Amino acid sequence: MAASGSVHPPVGDDATDFAAQRERMVALQIVARDVRDPLVLDAMRRVPREAFVPERTRDLAYDDSPLPIGCGQTISQPYIVAAMIEALQLKGGERVLEIGAGSGYAAAVLARIAGEVITIERFGALADKAAATLAALGIGNVQVRQGDGSRGWPQGAPYDAIVVAAAGPHPPESLKAQLAIGGRLVMPVGADQQAQKLLRLTRTGADDFRCEQLADVRFVPLVGDEGWAAPDQAGPAGSASK
């Protein structure tokens, strides 16, 4: 996805204030909730979250809550971004697939750890904006693609890790097939679109996976061929929003 537009990082006192807010966020929202991976904590300290939220809500960038970013989507609260990335168990240099680019913030955090990140976004406007923000910040190891995230991105497979920032009724078979042996898939799963379990699937063999339940979460639905039907196509069980 070609980047367009520009982002102007804050300067002077604004930059200092956001840096202080970022340190407080890591200490009070992330470390205090037992995220301990030093690679994740360092990445969360370095990525300017304020660059990924709409200007009108920039002063809320480091609040302990999700924020709307358009198209009915949100940027997840900082803690859940950190917790999901920690659950991937990255060591550095991996090839990672993210489903649900949204603002591009989680991809930017991943890019501080992984060698290459491919991130898929269903909405073209969000994909374009995420690509532009990442490019303006000089983050060059992220590819933003528009498409059906429930089917993954087979052109780049296999992946050492896949993270899904939307909830599906089950882990998509396409995503499981695109994991490398030993790779981890982290995503929220549940038949109820109002509440899900955060799962980690580790591929232990060609057809074998180990599943762990990590937490109770609530995410927007994963819409696609291997997720939920779009709201205008769904029946009563497939049209909830976050």
JSON list of C-alpha atoms in Angstrom, two decimals:
[
{"chain": "A", "resi": 1, "resn": "MET", "atom": "CA", "xyz": [0.00, 0.00, 0.00]},
{"chain": "A", "resi": 2, "resn": "ALA", "atom": "CA", "xyz": [1.62, 3.24, -1.05]},
{"chain": "A", "resi": 3, "resn": "ALA", "atom": "CA", "xyz": [2.10, 5.85, 1.65]},
{"chain": "A", "resi": 4, "resn": "SER", "atom": "CA", "xyz": [0.67, 9.32, 1.29]},
{"chain": "A", "resi": 5, "resn": "GLY", "atom": "CA", "xyz": [0.43, 12.44, 3.42]},
{"chain": "A", "resi": 6, "resn": "SER", "atom": "CA", "xyz": [2.67, 13.29, 6.34]},
{"chain": "A", "resi": 7, "resn": "VAL", "atom": "CA", "xyz": [2.89, 13.23, 10.10]},
{"chain": "A", "resi": 8, "resn": "HIS", "atom": "CA", "xyz": [4.59, 15.95, 12.07]},
{"chain": "A", "resi": 9, "resn": "PRO", "atom": "CA", "xyz": [5.91, 14.64, 15.39]},
{"chain": "A", "resi": 10, "resn": "PRO", "atom": "CA", "xyz": [5.57, 17.12, 18.25]},
{"chain": "A", "resi": 11, "resn": "VAL", "atom": "CA", "xyz": [8.49, 19.38, 19.08]},
{"chain": "A", "resi": 12, "resn": "GLY", "atom": "CA", "xyz": [9.61, 21.27, 22.15]},
{"chain": "A", "resi": 13, "resn": "ASP", "atom": "CA", "xyz": [7.47, 21.08, 25.26]},
{"chain": "A", "resi": 14, "resn": "ASP", "atom": "CA", "xyz": [4.82, 18.94, 23.54]},
{"chain": "A", "resi": 15, "resn": "ALA", "atom": "CA", "xyz": [7.39, 16.28, 22.69]},
{"chain": "A", "resi": 16, "resn": "THR", "atom": "CA", "xyz": [8.70, 16.30, 26.26]},
{"chain": "A", "resi": 17, "resn": "ASP", "atom": "CA", "xyz": [5.19, 15.99, 27.66]},
{"chain": "A", "resi": 18, "resn": "PHE", "atom": "CA", "xyz": [4.31, 13.05, 25.39]},
{"chain": "A", "resi": 19, "resn": "ALA", "atom": "CA", "xyz": [7.58, 11.33, 26.28]},
{"chain": "A", "resi": 20, "resn": "ALA", "atom": "CA", "xyz": [6.75, 11.68, 29.98]},
{"chain": "A", "resi": 21, "resn": "GLN", "atom": "CA", "xyz": [3.23, 10.36, 29.37]},
{"chain": "A", "resi": 22, "resn": "ARG", "atom": "CA", "xyz": [4.72, 7.40, 27.51]},
{"chain": "A", "resi": 23, "resn": "GLU", "atom": "CA", "xyz": [6.97, 6.54, 30.45]},
{"chain": "A", "resi": 24, "resn": "ARG", "atom": "CA", "xyz": [4.01, 6.76, 32.85]},
{"chain": "A", "resi": 25, "resn": "MET", "atom": "CA", "xyz": [1.94, 4.58, 30.52]},
{"chain": "A", "resi": 26, "resn": "VAL", "atom": "CA", "xyz": [4.58, 1.86, 30.54]},
{"chain": "A", "resi": 27, "resn": "ALA", "atom": "CA", "xyz": [5.02, 2.00, 34.30]},
{"chain": "A", "resi": 28, "resn": "LEU", "atom": "CA", "xyz": [1.39, 2.28, 35.41]},
{"chain": "A", "resi": 29, "resn": "GLN", "atom": "CA", "xyz": [-0.56, 0.50, 32.67]},
{"chain": "A", "resi": 30, "resn": "ILE", "atom": "CA", "xyz": [1.84, -2.17, 31.42]},
{"chain": "A", "resi": 31, "resn": "VAL", "atom": "CA", "xyz": [4.53, -3.10, 33.93]},
{"chain": "A", "resi": 32, "resn": "ALA", "atom": "CA", "xyz": [1.98, -2.82, 36.75]},
{"chain": "A", "resi": 33, "resn": "ARG", "atom": "CA", "xyz": [-0.10, -5.48, 34.94]},
{"chain": "A", "resi": 34, "resn": "ASP", "atom": "CA", "xyz": [2.83, -7.89, 34.74]},
{"chain": "A", "resi": 35, "resn": "VAL", "atom": "CA", "xyz": [4.07, -7.37, 31.19]},
{"chain": "A", "resi": 36, "resn": "ARG", "atom": "CA", "xyz": [7.77, -8.00, 31.68]},
{"chain": "A", "resi": 37, "resn": "ASP", "atom": "CA", "xyz": [9.35, -8.70, 28.27]},
{"chain": "A", "resi": 38, "resn": "PRO", "atom": "CA", "xyz": [12.14, -6.11, 27.93]},
{"chain": "A", "resi": 39, "resn": "LEU", "atom": "CA", "xyz": [11.82, -6.03, 24.14]},
{"chain": "A", "resi": 40, "resn": "VAL", "atom": "CA", "xyz": [8.13, -5.17, 24.42]},
{"chain": "A", "resi": 41, "resn": "LEU", "atom": "CA", "xyz": [8.66, -2.55, 27.13]},
{"chain": "A", "resi": 42, "resn": "ASP", "atom": "CA", "xyz": [11.42, -0.87, 25.13]},
{"chain": "A", "resi": 43, "resn": "ALA", "atom": "CA", "xyz": [9.27, -0.79, 22.01]},
{"chain": "A", "resi": 44, "resn": "MET", "atom": "CA", "xyz": [6.32, 0.67, 23.91]},
{"chain": "A", "resi": 45, "resn": "ARG", "atom": "CA", "xyz": [8.60, 3.40, 25.27]},
{"chain": "A", "resi": 46, "resn": "ARG", "atom": "CA", "xyz": [9.89, 4.31, 21.83]},
{"chain": "A", "resi": 47, "resn": "VAL", "atom": "CA", "xyz": [6.79, 4.40, 19.60]},
{"chain": "A", "resi": 48, "resn": "PRO", "atom": "CA", "xyz": [4.92, 7.76, 19.70]},
{"chain": "A", "resi": 49, "resn": "ARG", "atom": "CA", "xyz": [1.32, 6.65, 20.18]},
{"chain": "A", "resi": 50, "resn": "GLU", "atom": "CA", "xyz": [0.13, 10.24, 19.74]},
{"chain": "A", "resi": 51, "resn": "ALA", "atom": "CA", "xyz": [1.11, 10.05, 16.06]},
{"chain": "A", "resi": 52, "resn": "PHE", "atom": "CA", "xyz": [-1.41, 7.24, 15.46]},
{"chain": "A", "resi": 53, "resn": "VAL", "atom": "CA", "xyz": [-4.58, 8.81, 16.89]},
{"chain": "A", "resi": 54, "resn": "PRO", "atom": "CA", "xyz": [-6.74, 11.53, 15.33]},
{"chain": "A", "resi": 55, "resn": "GLU", "atom": "CA", "xyz": [-5.54, 15.02, 16.19]},
{"chain": "A", "resi": 56, "resn": "ARG", "atom": "CA", "xyz": [-8.73, 15.83, 18.09]},
{"chain": "A", "resi": 57, "resn": "THR", "atom": "CA", "xyz": [-8.00, 13.02, 20.58]},
{"chain": "A", "resi": 58, "resn": "ARG", "atom": "CA", "xyz": [-4.22, 13.38, 20.72]},
{"chain": "A", "resi": 59, "resn": "ASP", "atom": "CA", "xyz": [-4.34, 14.57, 24.32]},
{"chain": "A", "resi": 60, "resn": "LEU", "atom": "CA", "xyz": [-5.95, 11.20, 25.19]},
{"chain": "A", "resi": 61, "resn": "ALA", "atom": "CA", "xyz": [-3.30, 9.12, 23.40]},
{"chain": "A", "resi": 62, "resn": "TYR", "atom": "CA", "xyz": [-1.86, 7.66, 26.62]},
{"chain": "A", "resi": 63, "resn": "ASP", "atom": "CA", "xyz": [-5.12, 7.06, 28.45]},
{"chain": "A", "resi": 64, "resn": "ASP", "atom": "CA", "xyz": [-5.82, 3.52, 29.62]},
{"chain": "A", "resi": 65, "resn": "SER", "atom": "CA", "xyz": [-8.54, 2.94, 27.02]},
{"chain": "A", "resi": 66, "resn": "PRO", "atom": "CA", "xyz": [-9.16, 2.33, 23.32]},
{"chain": "A", "resi": 67, "resn": "LEU", "atom": "CA", "xyz": [-9.82, 5.33, 21.09]},
{"chain": "A", "resi": 68, "resn": "PRO", "atom": "CA", "xyz": [-11.85, 5.64, 17.87]},
{"chain": "A", "resi": 69, "resn": "ILE", "atom": "CA", "xyz": [-9.84, 5.97, 14.65]},
{"chain": "A", "resi": 70, "resn": "GLY", "atom": "CA", "xyz": [-12.64, 5.95, 12.06]},
{"chain": "A", "resi": 71, "resn": "CYS", "atom": "CA", "xyz": [-14.51, 3.31, 10.04]},
{"chain": "A", "resi": 72, "resn": "GLY", "atom": "CA", "xyz": [-16.03, 2.01, 13.28]},
{"chain": "A", "resi": 73, "resn": "GLN", "atom": "CA", "xyz": [-12.60, 0.81, 14.45]},
{"chain": "A", "resi": 74, "resn": "THR", "atom": "CA", "xyz": [-10.42, 1.62, 17.46]},
{"chain": "A", "resi": 75, "resn": "ILE", "atom": "CA", "xyz": [-6.80, 1.74, 18.51]},
{"chain": "A", "resi": 76, "resn": "SER", "atom": "CA", "xyz": [-6.57, -0.77, 21.35]},
{"chain": "A", "resi": 77, "resn": "GLN", "atom": "CA", "xyz": [-5.64, 0.35, 24.86]},
{"chain": "A", "resi": 78, "resn": "PRO", "atom": "CA", "xyz": [-1.86, 0.34, 25.36]},
{"chain": "A", "resi": 79, "resn": "TYR", "atom": "CA", "xyz": [-1.90, -2.58, 27.78]},
{"chain": "A", "resi": 80, "resn": "ILE", "atom": "CA", "xyz": [-3.65, -4.98, 25.39]},
{"chain": "A", "resi": 81, "resn": "VAL", "atom": "CA", "xyz": [-1.19, -4.09, 22.60]},
{"chain": "A", "resi": 82, "resn": "ALA", "atom": "CA", "xyz": [1.72, -4.87, 24.92]},
{"chain": "A", "resi": 83, "resn": "ALA", "atom": "CA", "xyz": [0.14, -8.04, 26.31]},
{"chain": "A", "resi": 84, "resn": "MET", "atom": "CA", "xyz": [-0.66, -9.47, 22.87]},
{"chain": "A", "resi": 85, "resn": "ILE", "atom": "CA", "xyz": [2.82, -8.75, 21.54]},
{"chain": "A", "resi": 86, "resn": "GLU", "atom": "CA", "xyz": [4.40, -10.28, 24.63]},
{"chain": "A", "resi": 87, "resn": "ALA", "atom": "CA", "xyz": [2.24, -13.38, 24.06]},
{"chain": "A", "resi": 88, "resn": "LEU", "atom": "CA", "xyz": [3.92, -13.83, 20.66]},
{"chain": "A", "resi": 89, "resn": "GLN", "atom": "CA", "xyz": [7.18, -14.61, 22.51]},
{"chain": "A", "resi": 90, "resn": "LEU", "atom": "CA", "xyz": [9.36, -12.76, 20.01]},
{"chain": "A", "resi": 91, "resn": "LYS", "atom": "CA", "xyz": [13.14, -12.82, 20.39]},
{"chain": "A", "resi": 92, "resn": "GLY", "atom": "CA", "xyz": [13.95, -10.33, 17.64]},
{"chain": "A", "resi": 93, "resn": "GLY", "atom": "CA", "xyz": [14.26, -10.51, 13.86]},
{"chain": "A", "resi": 94, "resn": "GLU", "atom": "CA", "xyz": [11.13, -12.60, 13.18]},
{"chain": "A", "resi": 95, "resn": "ARG", "atom": "CA", "xyz": [8.68, -12.40, 10.28]},
{"chain": "A", "resi": 96, "resn": "VAL", "atom": "CA", "xyz": [5.32, -11.36, 11.71]},
{"chain": "A", "resi": 97, "resn": "LEU", "atom": "CA", "xyz": [1.84, -11.07, 10.23]},
{"chain": "A", "resi": 98, "resn": "GLU", "atom": "CA", "xyz": [-0.65, -8.71, 11.88]},
{"chain": "A", "resi": 99, "resn": "ILE", "atom": "CA", "xyz": [-4.35, -8.87, 11.07]},
{"chain": "A", "resi": 100, "resn": "GLY", "atom": "CA", "xyz": [-6.14, -5.57, 11.61]},
{"chain": "A", "resi": 101, "resn": "ALA", "atom": "CA", "xyz": [-3.65, -2.76, 10.96]},
{"chain": "A", "resi": 102, "resn": "GLY", "atom": "CA", "xyz": [-6.04, -0.09, 12.20]},
{"chain": "A", "resi": 103, "resn": "SER", "atom": "CA", "xyz": [-3.98, 3.01, 12.93]},
{"chain": "A", "resi": 104, "resn": "GLY", "atom": "CA", "xyz": [-0.67, 1.19, 12.42]},
{"chain": "A", "resi": 105, "resn": "TYR", "atom": "CA", "xyz": [0.37, 1.61, 16.07]},
{"chain": "A", "resi": 106, "resn": "ALA", "atom": "CA", "xyz": [0.73, -2.08, 16.96]},
{"chain": "A", "resi": 107, "resn": "ALA", "atom": "CA", "xyz": [2.64, -2.66, 13.70]},
{"chain": "A", "resi": 108, "resn": "ALA", "atom": "CA", "xyz": [5.04, 0.11, 14.72]},
{"chain": "A", "resi": 109, "resn": "VAL", "atom": "CA", "xyz": [5.59, -1.53, 18.10]},
{"chain": "A", "resi": 110, "resn": "LEU", "atom": "CA", "xyz": [6.12, -4.91, 16.41]},
{"chain": "A", "resi": 111, "resn": "ALA", "atom": "CA", "xyz": [8.56, -3.32, 13.97]},
{"chain": "A", "resi": 112, "resn": "ARG", "atom": "CA", "xyz": [10.84, -2.40, 16.88]},
{"chain": "A", "resi": 113, "resn": "ILE", "atom": "CA", "xyz": [11.26, -6.11, 17.65]},
{"chain": "A", "resi": 114, "resn": "ALA", "atom": "CA", "xyz": [10.59, -8.12, 14.49]},
{"chain": "A", "resi": 115, "resn": "GLY", "atom": "CA", "xyz": [12.67, -8.15, 11.35]},
{"chain": "A", "resi": 116, "resn": "GLU", "atom": "CA", "xyz": [9.67, -7.77, 9.03]},
{"chain": "A", "resi": 117, "resn": "VAL", "atom": "CA", "xyz": [5.99, -7.04, 9.65]},
{"chain": "A", "resi": 118, "resn": "ILE", "atom": "CA", "xyz": [3.15, -7.47, 7.17]},
{"chain": "A", "resi": 119, "resn": "THR", "atom": "CA", "xyz": [-0.10, -5.95, 8.37]},
{"chain": "A", "resi": 120, "resn": "ILE", "atom": "CA", "xyz": [-3.51, -6.40, 6.72]},
{"chain": "A", "resi": 121, "resn": "GLU", "atom": "CA", "xyz": [-6.38, -3.91, 6.96]},
{"chain": "A", "resi": 122, "resn": "ARG", "atom": "CA", "xyz": [-9.90, -4.37, 5.59]},
{"chain": "A", "resi": 123, "resn": "PHE", "atom": "CA", "xyz": [-10.65, -0.64, 5.23]},
{"chain": "A", "resi": 124, "resn": "GLY", "atom": "CA", "xyz": [-8.75, 1.17, 2.49]},
{"chain": "A", "resi": 125, "resn": "ALA", "atom": "CA", "xyz": [-8.87, 4.56, 4.24]},
{"chain": "A", "resi": 126, "resn": "LEU", "atom": "CA", "xyz": [-7.30, 3.12, 7.39]},
{"chain": "A", "resi": 127, "resn": "ALA", "atom": "CA", "xyz": [-4.68, 1.18, 5.41]},
{"chain": "A", "resi": 128, "resn": "ASP", "atom": "CA", "xyz": [-3.64, 4.34, 3.56]},
{"chain": "A", "resi": 129, "resn": "LYS", "atom": "CA", "xyz": [-3.46, 6.39, 6.76]},
{"chain": "A", "resi": 130, "resn": "ALA", "atom": "CA", "xyz": [-1.49, 3.70, 8.61]},
{"chain": "A", "resi": 131, "resn": "ALA", "atom": "CA", "xyz": [1.01, 3.41, 5.74]},
{"chain": "A", "resi": 132, "resn": "ALA", "atom": "CA", "xyz": [1.43, 7.18, 5.65]},
{"chain": "A", "resi": 133, "resn": "THR", "atom": "CA", "xyz": [2.02, 7.44, 9.40]},
{"chain": "A", "resi": 134, "resn": "LEU", "atom": "CA", "xyz": [4.54, 4.61, 9.41]},
{"chain": "A", "resi": 135, "resn": "ALA", "atom": "CA", "xyz": [6.41, 6.11, 6.46]},
{"chain": "A", "resi": 136, "resn": "ALA", "atom": "CA", "xyz": [6.46, 9.58, 8.04]},
{"chain": "A", "resi": 137, "resn": "LEU", "atom": "CA", "xyz": [8.01, 8.10, 11.17]},
{"chain": "A", "resi": 138, "resn": "GLY", "atom": "CA", "xyz": [10.70, 6.36, 9.11]},
{"chain": "A", "resi": 139, "resn": "ILE", "atom": "CA", "xyz": [9.52, 2.84, 9.94]},
{"chain": "A", "resi": 140, "resn": "GLY", "atom": "CA", "xyz": [10.65, 0.89, 6.90]},
{"chain": "A", "resi": 141, "resn": "ASN", "atom": "CA", "xyz": [10.18, -2.77, 7.87]},
{"chain": "A", "resi": 142, "resn": "VAL", "atom": "CA", "xyz": [6.36, -2.76, 7.78]},
{"chain": "A", "resi": 143, "resn": "GLN", "atom": "CA", "xyz": [4.28, -3.55, 4.70]},
{"chain": "A", "resi": 144, "resn": "VAL", "atom": "CA", "xyz": [0.64, -2.42, 4.86]},
{"chain": "A", "resi": 145, "resn": "ARG", "atom": "CA", "xyz": [-1.77, -4.37, 2.69]},
{"chain": "A", "resi": 146, "resn": "GLN", "atom": "CA", "xyz": [-5.53, -4.04, 2.17]},
{"chain": "A", "resi": 147, "resn": "GLY", "atom": "CA", "xyz": [-7.54, -7.23, 2.11]},
{"chain": "A", "resi": 148, "resn": "ASP", "atom": "CA", "xyz": [-9.47, -9.90, 3.97]},
{"chain": "A", "resi": 149, "resn": "GLY", "atom": "CA", "xyz": [-7.37, -10.48, 7.07]},
{"chain": "A", "resi": 150, "resn": "SER", "atom": "CA", "xyz": [-9.19, -13.69, 7.95]},
{"chain": "A", "resi": 151, "resn": "ARG", "atom": "CA", "xyz": [-7.40, -15.29, 4.98]},
{"chain": "A", "resi": 152, "resn": "GLY", "atom": "CA", "xyz": [-4.01, -13.94, 5.99]},
{"chain": "A", "resi": 153, "resn": "TRP", "atom": "CA", "xyz": [-1.35, -13.09, 3.43]},
{"chain": "A", "resi": 154, "resn": "PRO", "atom": "CA", "xyz": [-0.07, -16.36, 1.93]},
{"chain": "A", "resi": 155, "resn": "GLN", "atom": "CA", "xyz": [2.45, -14.60, -0.32]},
{"chain": "A", "resi": 156, "resn": "GLY", "atom": "CA", "xyz": [4.59, -13.90, 2.75]},
{"chain": "A", "resi": 157, "resn": "ALA", "atom": "CA", "xyz": [4.16, -17.23, 4.57]},
{"chain": "A", "resi": 158, "resn": "PRO", "atom": "CA", "xyz": [5.40, -18.93, 6.61]},
{"chain": "A", "resi": 159, "resn": "TYR", "atom": "CA", "xyz": [5.32, -16.55, 9.59]},
{"chain": "A", "resi": 160, "resn": "ASP", "atom": "CA", "xyz": [7.07, -16.94, 12.92]},
{"chain": "A", "resi": 161, "resn": "ALA", "atom": "CA", "xyz": [4.14, -15.20, 14.58]},
{"chain": "A", "resi": 162, "resn": "ILE", "atom": "CA", "xyz": [0.64, -13.98, 13.70]},
{"chain": "A", "resi": 163, "resn": "VAL", "atom": "CA", "xyz": [-1.37, -11.57, 15.82]},
{"chain": "A", "resi": 164, "resn": "VAL", "atom": "CA", "xyz": [-5.03, -10.79, 15.17]},
{"chain": "A", "resi": 165, "resn": "ALA", "atom": "CA", "xyz": [-6.51, -7.53, 16.48]},
{"chain": "A", "resi": 166, "resn": "ALA", "atom": "CA", "xyz": [-10.13, -8.59, 15.92]},
{"chain": "A", "resi": 167, "resn": "ALA", "atom": "CA", "xyz": [-12.24, -11.41, 17.30]},
{"chain": "A", "resi": 168, "resn": "GLY", "atom": "CA", "xyz": [-13.35, -14.42, 15.29]},
{"chain": "A", "resi": 169, "resn": "PRO", "atom": "CA", "xyz": [-15.66, -17.34, 16.07]},
{"chain": "A", "resi": 170, "resn": "HIS", "atom": "CA", "xyz": [-12.65, -19.67, 15.66]},
{"chain": "A", "resi": 171, "resn": "PRO", "atom": "CA", "xyz": [-9.01, -19.43, 14.56]},
{"chain": "A", "resi": 172, "resn": "PRO", "atom": "CA", "xyz": [-9.06, -19.23, 10.74]},
{"chain": "A", "resi": 173, "resn": "GLU", "atom": "CA", "xyz": [-7.63, -22.28, 9.02]},
{"chain": "A", "resi": 174, "resn": "SER", "atom": "CA", "xyz": [-5.77, -20.03, 6.57]},
{"chain": "A", "resi": 175, "resn": "LEU", "atom": "CA", "xyz": [-3.88, -18.36, 9.40]},
{"chain": "A", "resi": 176, "resn": "LYS", "atom": "CA", "xyz": [-3.02, -21.68, 11.02]},
{"chain": "A", "resi": 177, "resn": "ALA", "atom": "CA", "xyz": [-1.67, -22.94, 7.69]},
{"chain": "A", "resi": 178, "resn": "GLN", "atom": "CA", "xyz": [0.55, -19.85, 7.31]},
{"chain": "A", "resi": 179, "resn": "LEU", "atom": "CA", "xyz": [2.33, -20.39, 10.63]},
{"chain": "A", "resi": 180, "resn": "ALA", "atom": "CA", "xyz": [5.82, -21.83, 10.61]},
{"chain": "A", "resi": 181, "resn": "ILE", "atom": "CA", "xyz": [6.40, -24.93, 12.72]},
{"chain": "A", "resi": 182, "resn": "GLY", "atom": "CA", "xyz": [6.97, -23.54, 16.20]},
{"chain": "A", "resi": 183, "resn": "GLY", "atom": "CA", "xyz": [5.15, -20.31, 15.28]},
{"chain": "A", "resi": 184, "resn": "ARG", "atom": "CA", "xyz": [2.56, -18.67, 17.52]},
{"chain": "A", "resi": 185, "resn": "LEU", "atom": "CA", "xyz": [-0.88, -17.30, 16.63]},
{"chain": "A", "resi": 186, "resn": "VAL", "atom": "CA", "xyz": [-2.43, -14.93, 19.18]},
{"chain": "A", "resi": 187, "resn": "MET", "atom": "CA", "xyz": [-6.04, -13.82, 18.69]},
{"chain": "A", "resi": 188, "resn": "PRO", "atom": "CA", "xyz": [-9.35, -13.29, 20.51]},
{"chain": "A", "resi": 189, "resn": "VAL", "atom": "CA", "xyz": [-11.86, -16.07, 19.85]},
{"chain": "A", "resi": 190, "resn": "GLY", "atom": "CA", "xyz": [-15.46, -16.56, 20.91]},
{"chain": "A", "resi": 191, "resn": "ALA", "atom": "CA", "xyz": [-18.96, -17.31, 19.68]},
{"chain": "A", "resi": 192, "resn": "ASP", "atom": "CA", "xyz": [-20.18, -14.18, 21.52]},
{"chain": "A", "resi": 193, "resn": "GLN", "atom": "CA", "xyz": [-19.14, -10.99, 19.76]},
{"chain": "A", "resi": 194, "resn": "GLN", "atom": "CA", "xyz": [-19.40, -9.10, 23.05]},
{"chain": "A", "resi": 195, "resn": "ALA", "atom": "CA", "xyz": [-16.72, -11.11, 24.92]},
{"chain": "A", "resi": 196, "resn": "GLN", "atom": "CA", "xyz": [-13.95, -13.48, 23.93]},
{"chain": "A", "resi": 197, "resn": "LYS", "atom": "CA", "xyz": [-10.95, -15.44, 25.17]},
{"chain": "A", "resi": 198, "resn": "LEU", "atom": "CA", "xyz": [-7.48, -14.42, 24.08]},
{"chain": "A", "resi": 199, "resn": "LEU", "atom": "CA", "xyz": [-5.88, -17.60, 22.72]},
{"chain": "A", "resi": 200, "resn": "ARG", "atom": "CA", "xyz": [-2.34, -18.56, 21.79]},
{"chain": "A", "resi": 201, "resn": "LEU", "atom": "CA", "xyz": [-1.95, -21.41, 19.30]},
{"chain": "A", "resi": 202, "resn": "THR", "atom": "CA", "xyz": [1.53, -22.83, 18.83]},
{"chain": "A", "resi": 203, "resn": "ARG", "atom": "CA", "xyz": [2.12, -24.95, 15.75]},
{"chain": "A", "resi": 204, "resn": "THR", "atom": "CA", "xyz": [3.86, -28.10, 16.94]},
{"chain": "A", "resi": 205, "resn": "GLY", "atom": "CA", "xyz": [3.65, -30.10, 13.71]},
{"chain": "A", "resi": 206, "resn": "ALA", "atom": "CA", "xyz": [2.17, -30.10, 10.23]},
{"chain": "A", "resi": 207, "resn": "ASP", "atom": "CA", "xyz": [-1.33, -30.69, 11.59]},
{"chain": "A", "resi": 208, "resn": "ASP", "atom": "CA", "xyz": [-0.81, -30.22, 15.33]},
{"chain": "A", "resi": 209, "resn": "PHE", "atom": "CA", "xyz": [-1.40, -27.15, 17.47]},
{"chain": "A", "resi": 210, "resn": "ARG", "atom": "CA", "xyz": [-1.20, -26.46, 21.19]},
{"chain": "A", "resi": 211, "resn": "CYS", "atom": "CA", "xyz": [-3.86, -24.04, 22.47]},
{"chain": "A", "resi": 212, "resn": "GLU", "atom": "CA", "xyz": [-3.60, -21.85, 25.57]},
{"chain": "A", "resi": 213, "resn": "GLN", "atom": "CA", "xyz": [-6.20, -19.45, 27.02]},
{"chain": "A", "resi": 214, "resn": "LEU", "atom": "CA", "xyz": [-4.53, -16.22, 28.14]},
{"chain": "A", "resi": 215, "resn": "ALA", "atom": "CA", "xyz": [-7.22, -13.72, 29.17]},
{"chain": "A", "resi": 216, "resn": "ASP", "atom": "CA", "xyz": [-10.80, -12.49, 28.85]},
{"chain": "A", "resi": 217, "resn": "VAL", "atom": "CA", "xyz": [-10.97, -9.72, 26.23]},
{"chain": "A", "resi": 218, "resn": "ARG", "atom": "CA", "xyz": [-13.37, -7.78, 24.03]},
{"chain": "A", "resi": 219, "resn": "PHE", "atom": "CA", "xyz": [-12.56, -6.82, 20.45]},
{"chain": "A", "resi": 220, "resn": "VAL", "atom": "CA", "xyz": [-14.31, -5.65, 17.30]},
{"chain": "A", "resi": 221, "resn": "PRO", "atom": "CA", "xyz": [-15.32, -8.61, 15.08]},
{"chain": "A", "resi": 222, "resn": "LEU", "atom": "CA", "xyz": [-13.00, -10.14, 12.51]},
{"chain": "A", "resi": 223, "resn": "VAL", "atom": "CA", "xyz": [-14.96, -9.69, 9.30]},
{"chain": "A", "resi": 224, "resn": "GLY", "atom": "CA", "xyz": [-14.12, -11.91, 6.35]},
{"chain": "A", "resi": 225, "resn": "ASP", "atom": "CA", "xyz": [-14.48, -15.25, 4.65]},
{"chain": "A", "resi": 226, "resn": "GLU", "atom": "CA", "xyz": [-13.11, -17.09, 7.70]},
{"chain": "A", "resi": 227, "resn": "GLY", "atom": "CA", "xyz": [-14.51, -14.74, 10.31]},
{"chain": "A", "resi": 228, "resn": "TRP", "atom": "CA", "xyz": [-17.85, -13.01, 10.79]},
{"chain": "A", "resi": 229, "resn": "ALA", "atom": "CA", "xyz": [-20.00, -11.78, 7.93]},
{"chain": "A", "resi": 230, "resn": "ALA", "atom": "CA", "xyz": [-20.04, -8.02, 7.41]},
{"chain": "A", "resi": 231, "resn": "PRO", "atom": "CA", "xyz": [-22.84, -6.29, 9.38]},
{"chain": "A", "resi": 232, "resn": "ASP", "atom": "CA", "xyz": [-24.91, -5.60, 6.27]},
{"chain": "A", "resi": 233, "resn": "GLN", "atom": "CA", "xyz": [-24.69, -9.30, 5.35]},
{"chain": "A", "resi": 234, "resn": "ALA", "atom": "CA", "xyz": [-25.07, -10.87, 8.78]},
{"chain": "A", "resi": 235, "resn": "GLY", "atom": "CA", "xyz": [-27.96, -12.22, 10.75]},
{"chain": "A", "resi": 236, "resn": "PRO", "atom": "CA", "xyz": [-28.55, -11.37, 14.41]},
{"chain": "A", "resi": 237, "resn": "ALA", "atom": "CA", "xyz": [-25.45, -13.26, 15.62]},
{"chain": "A", "resi": 238, "resn": "GLY", "atom": "CA", "xyz": [-23.02, -11.52, 13.29]},
{"chain": "A", "resi": 239, "resn": "SER", "atom": "CA", "xyz": [-23.55, -7.79, 13.54]},
{"chain": "A", "resi": 240, "resn": "ALA", "atom": "CA", "xyz": [-22.33, -6.65, 16.93]},
{"chain": "A", "resi": 241, "resn": "SER", "atom": "CA", "xyz": [-19.81, -3.84, 17.31]},
{"chain": "A", "resi": 242, "resn": "LYS", "atom": "CA", "xyz": [-17.32, -3.08, 20.02]}
]
